[in-house]
XYZ file of C-alpha atoms in Angstrom:
292
model
C 0.147 0.139 -0.436
C 1.190 3.726 -0.848
C 1.608 5.270 2.584
C 0.470 8.980 2.997
C 3.556 11.750 2.850
C 3.140 14.585 5.540
C 2.230 16.854 2.573
C -1.223 14.408 1.899
C -2.124 14.224 5.478
C -1.227 17.535 6.520
C 0.584 17.180 9.665
C 0.518 20.635 10.706
C 0.147 21.840 13.959
C -3.866 22.672 15.743
C -6.555 21.012 15.621
C -9.505 21.393 13.535
C -12.298 21.493 16.331
C -10.651 22.551 18.887
C -10.057 19.171 20.879
C -13.982 18.195 19.896
C -14.851 15.726 16.921
C -15.064 16.869 12.865
C -18.667 17.345 13.290
C -19.451 20.806 14.488
C -15.770 21.756 15.568
C -14.682 26.001 14.944
C -11.130 25.576 14.523
C -8.160 27.654 13.380
C -7.080 25.355 10.290
C -9.099 23.072 7.328
C -9.511 19.465 7.981
C -7.095 17.193 6.133
C -6.957 13.613 5.328
C -5.168 12.683 8.463
C -8.748 13.821 11.000
C -10.396 11.727 8.833
C -7.735 8.600 9.440
C -7.934 9.714 13.058
C -11.671 9.646 12.956
C -11.587 6.284 12.146
C -9.629 5.082 14.850
C -12.071 6.446 16.873
C -14.837 5.334 15.619
C -16.108 8.350 14.974
C -19.199 9.037 12.607
C -18.806 12.402 10.443
C -21.555 13.895 7.559
C -20.493 14.820 4.226
C -22.860 16.912 1.807
C -22.809 18.286 -1.691
C -22.016 22.128 -2.292
C -21.492 23.701 -5.763
C -21.270 26.932 -4.463
C -19.779 30.144 -2.086
C -22.720 30.591 -0.301
C -24.348 27.398 0.697
C -21.045 26.061 1.112
C -20.440 28.841 3.938
C -23.824 28.326 5.537
C -22.482 24.565 5.861
C -19.325 25.508 6.338
C -20.802 27.699 9.294
C -23.056 24.505 10.236
C -20.392 22.357 11.224
C -19.981 19.872 8.255
C -16.134 18.818 7.975
C -16.085 17.196 4.468
C -17.753 19.150 1.261
C -17.776 17.521 -2.044
C -17.631 19.571 -5.180
C -19.298 16.480 -6.867
C -19.921 16.333 -10.323
C -23.960 15.700 -9.533
C -23.594 19.279 -10.107
C -24.062 18.577 -13.772
C -27.529 17.538 -12.577
C -28.660 20.174 -9.921
C -26.920 22.950 -11.692
C -26.316 22.949 -14.815
C -29.551 21.045 -16.381
C -27.784 18.422 -17.321
C -29.864 14.971 -18.034
C -26.744 12.679 -16.639
C -23.427 13.977 -14.752
C -21.242 12.671 -17.909
C -21.349 16.104 -19.954
C -19.710 17.937 -17.113
C -16.654 18.985 -17.974
C -13.305 19.997 -15.533
C -13.753 24.030 -17.336
C -17.040 23.773 -15.292
C -15.197 21.604 -11.914
C -12.777 23.922 -11.322
C -14.760 26.741 -11.499
C -17.492 25.630 -9.176
C -14.805 23.732 -6.553
C -12.657 26.992 -6.637
C -16.106 28.919 -5.481
C -16.847 26.632 -2.594
C -13.104 26.986 -1.413
C -13.812 30.501 -1.475
C -17.313 30.507 0.784
C -15.612 27.877 3.409
C -12.481 28.637 5.861
C -12.664 24.725 8.402
C -14.065 21.879 6.258
C -11.964 19.418 3.889
C -13.002 20.201 -0.071
C -12.505 17.540 -1.837
C -13.113 18.488 -6.367
C -14.655 15.644 -8.037
C -12.899 14.863 -11.216
C -14.985 14.521 -14.151
C -16.001 11.636 -16.541
C -13.035 11.857 -19.638
C -10.714 13.753 -17.085
C -9.027 10.810 -16.522
C -10.170 7.722 -17.981
C -7.107 7.798 -20.427
C -4.440 7.397 -17.395
C -2.449 8.049 -14.594
C -0.966 10.369 -16.535
C -4.413 12.866 -17.614
C -6.297 12.358 -14.022
C -2.655 13.890 -12.326
C -2.981 17.387 -14.838
C -6.329 16.979 -13.967
C -6.323 16.937 -10.382
C -3.463 19.010 -10.151
C -5.994 21.609 -11.850
C -8.323 21.317 -9.234
C -5.409 22.022 -6.372
C -4.250 24.609 -7.977
C -6.316 26.901 -9.408
C -9.426 25.885 -7.376
C -7.739 25.222 -3.860
C -9.705 21.583 -3.167
C -8.038 19.416 -0.180
C -8.170 16.282 -2.186
C -10.161 14.935 -5.716
C -12.138 12.191 -5.901
C -12.762 9.873 -9.070
C -14.847 6.904 -9.808
C -13.625 3.305 -10.206
C -12.138 -0.017 -8.289
C -9.702 -2.032 -9.361
C -9.629 0.229 -13.003
C -9.027 3.052 -11.440
C -5.995 2.045 -9.443
C -3.126 2.767 -10.956
C -5.146 6.301 -11.289
C -4.704 6.844 -7.595
C -1.538 4.859 -7.279
C 0.129 8.276 -9.341
C -1.760 11.125 -7.767
C -0.639 9.719 -4.150
C 2.427 9.666 -5.220
C 2.181 13.230 -6.474
C 1.094 14.302 -2.677
C -2.841 14.513 -4.145
C -5.362 12.974 -1.343
C -7.661 10.652 -3.333
C -11.434 9.865 -2.364
C -12.183 6.655 -4.338
C -15.924 5.870 -5.332
C -17.815 2.368 -6.148
C -20.755 0.505 -6.645
C -22.837 2.610 -8.484
C -20.413 5.002 -10.164
C -22.634 7.213 -12.059
C -20.010 8.144 -14.566
C -21.333 5.427 -15.842
C -24.439 5.240 -16.323
C -24.443 4.438 -20.551
C -23.154 1.368 -19.485
C -24.788 0.224 -15.885
C -27.592 1.977 -15.331
C -28.816 3.262 -12.016
C -29.705 -0.039 -10.095
C -28.064 -1.452 -6.898
C -24.203 -2.937 -7.780
C -22.958 -5.689 -5.081
C -25.479 -8.370 -5.733
C -25.125 -11.933 -5.605
C -21.726 -13.983 -5.302
C -19.478 -12.338 -7.996
C -20.564 -9.083 -8.003
C -19.863 -9.042 -4.436
C -16.601 -10.349 -4.484
C -15.466 -7.644 -7.176
C -16.798 -4.963 -5.093
C -14.143 -6.518 -2.393
C -11.598 -6.371 -5.121
C -12.032 -2.804 -6.076
C -12.628 -1.866 -2.196
C -9.270 -3.259 -1.487
C -7.737 -2.283 -4.323
C -8.203 1.821 -4.002
C -6.887 0.917 -0.465
C -3.916 -0.240 -1.303
C -3.366 2.188 -4.482
C -3.242 5.048 -1.018
C -6.918 6.534 -1.224
C -7.539 8.160 1.972
C -11.225 7.373 1.809
C -13.657 5.868 -0.218
C -18.029 6.031 -1.255
C -19.574 3.374 -1.233
C -22.640 4.196 -3.882
C -25.902 2.218 -3.664
C -24.725 -1.154 -2.362
C -26.707 -3.936 -0.030
C -25.903 -2.948 3.933
C -24.803 -5.940 4.750
C -22.030 -6.167 1.927
C -20.955 -2.311 2.359
C -20.860 -2.920 6.304
C -18.163 -6.209 5.655
C -16.750 -3.228 2.862
C -16.857 -1.245 6.097
C -15.107 -3.641 8.534
C -13.107 -5.448 6.112
C -11.081 -1.313 5.795
C -9.075 0.675 7.533
C -9.843 3.694 5.827
C -12.818 5.455 6.145
C -16.008 4.522 4.321
C -18.577 6.837 3.410
C -22.012 5.683 2.526
C -24.883 7.231 -0.154
C -27.160 4.624 -0.033
C -25.630 1.860 1.689
C -27.028 1.373 4.897
C -26.094 2.727 8.854
C -22.086 0.939 8.890
C -20.286 2.989 7.272
C -18.072 5.267 8.889
C -19.554 8.231 6.853
C -22.613 9.574 5.410
C -23.518 11.986 2.085
C -26.304 13.430 0.172
C -26.746 16.032 -2.446
C -27.208 19.213 -0.338
C -30.759 19.426 -3.055
C -32.161 16.132 -2.257
C -31.018 16.700 1.543
C -32.920 19.941 1.509
C -35.981 18.701 -0.455
C -34.901 21.426 -3.556
C -34.563 18.847 -5.963
C -38.517 18.615 -6.531
C -40.426 15.290 -8.118
C -38.799 11.456 -6.846
C -36.360 10.997 -4.820
C -34.275 7.856 -4.230
C -35.180 5.686 -1.408
C -32.189 6.535 0.612
C -32.520 10.899 0.602
C -34.272 11.825 3.768
C -35.536 16.254 3.132
C -34.725 17.699 6.231
C -36.531 21.017 4.771
C -38.518 21.901 2.128
C -36.854 24.596 0.289
C -38.850 24.024 -2.719
C -41.547 25.141 -1.140
C -40.529 27.899 0.304
C -38.741 29.476 -2.450
C -42.000 29.119 -4.442
C -44.217 30.611 -2.083
C -41.391 33.715 -1.187
C -40.940 34.246 -5.382
C -44.539 33.682 -5.768
C -45.457 36.493 -2.795
C -42.789 39.267 -4.470
C -45.138 38.786 -7.049
C -48.141 39.599 -6.357
C -47.077 42.091 -4.085
C -45.575 44.022 -7.641
C -48.658 43.307 -9.554
C -50.767 44.323 -6.976
C -49.045 47.050 -5.551
C -47.909 46.518 -2.498
C -43.844 46.417 -3.172
C -41.704 48.907 -2.981
C -43.283 50.876 -0.388
C -42.394 53.980 1.485
C -40.123 51.991 3.523
C -37.928 50.580 0.539
C -37.698 53.496 -0.978
C -34.788 56.283 -1.638
C -34.613 59.904 -0.997
């Protein structure tokens, strides 16, 4: 297994959370992959949310969310694409930079979009370097287990922390569709091999998406690195949700594994209608909203 360097593990002084746990701290430096590894050792569970802009990211940072993923899910949530496949590296760099600017404590993980690393390790390094240098992310994420081993290994050797992603990999939607991964003995064994491969390559964590809960629990017990579940049951080390799903902004049918903690779509729609009705009816602006 490739060992993490000091630069990768963030061996700097100071605590990310003033001696508290990853979630909810008010520390004076960014959380690093070293802190994530320590949480695994403590048996501490932690939350991760996606973020795609500075304002939303600042709210999550103030709420104490320790890790934010600038996911290529922005393609579906913000850019109007039907899948994540069309998302470009330029778009991911712009979005990641905004999230970094809006935060001061969270570890920001930038997604490598489809077509930015599949050619091989050198292309992966070139793409990841852009996210680190131009956007300022603390780590990158890429999809694939055994097939991405060489890419992960070179990035880690080059000082770029990598979060892996196995199970359902949305960039491969045209090949696998949106369905549970790891069902059946052969599929389960492949997922276990993928998990071992990304750990051996040096990944600091791995996302398990749409994986049977029992299999995800087995992977979590097997690995020394943290597992991040989405539709993978309760036994993973961390949980991630797409923020627009979590806050009810997406609209329409949401996956079974999503818990909605608010209904921002209804709130925003109501506010927009109230504004429009005030304008049409002459109730806004009033004298209190006028400048003289």
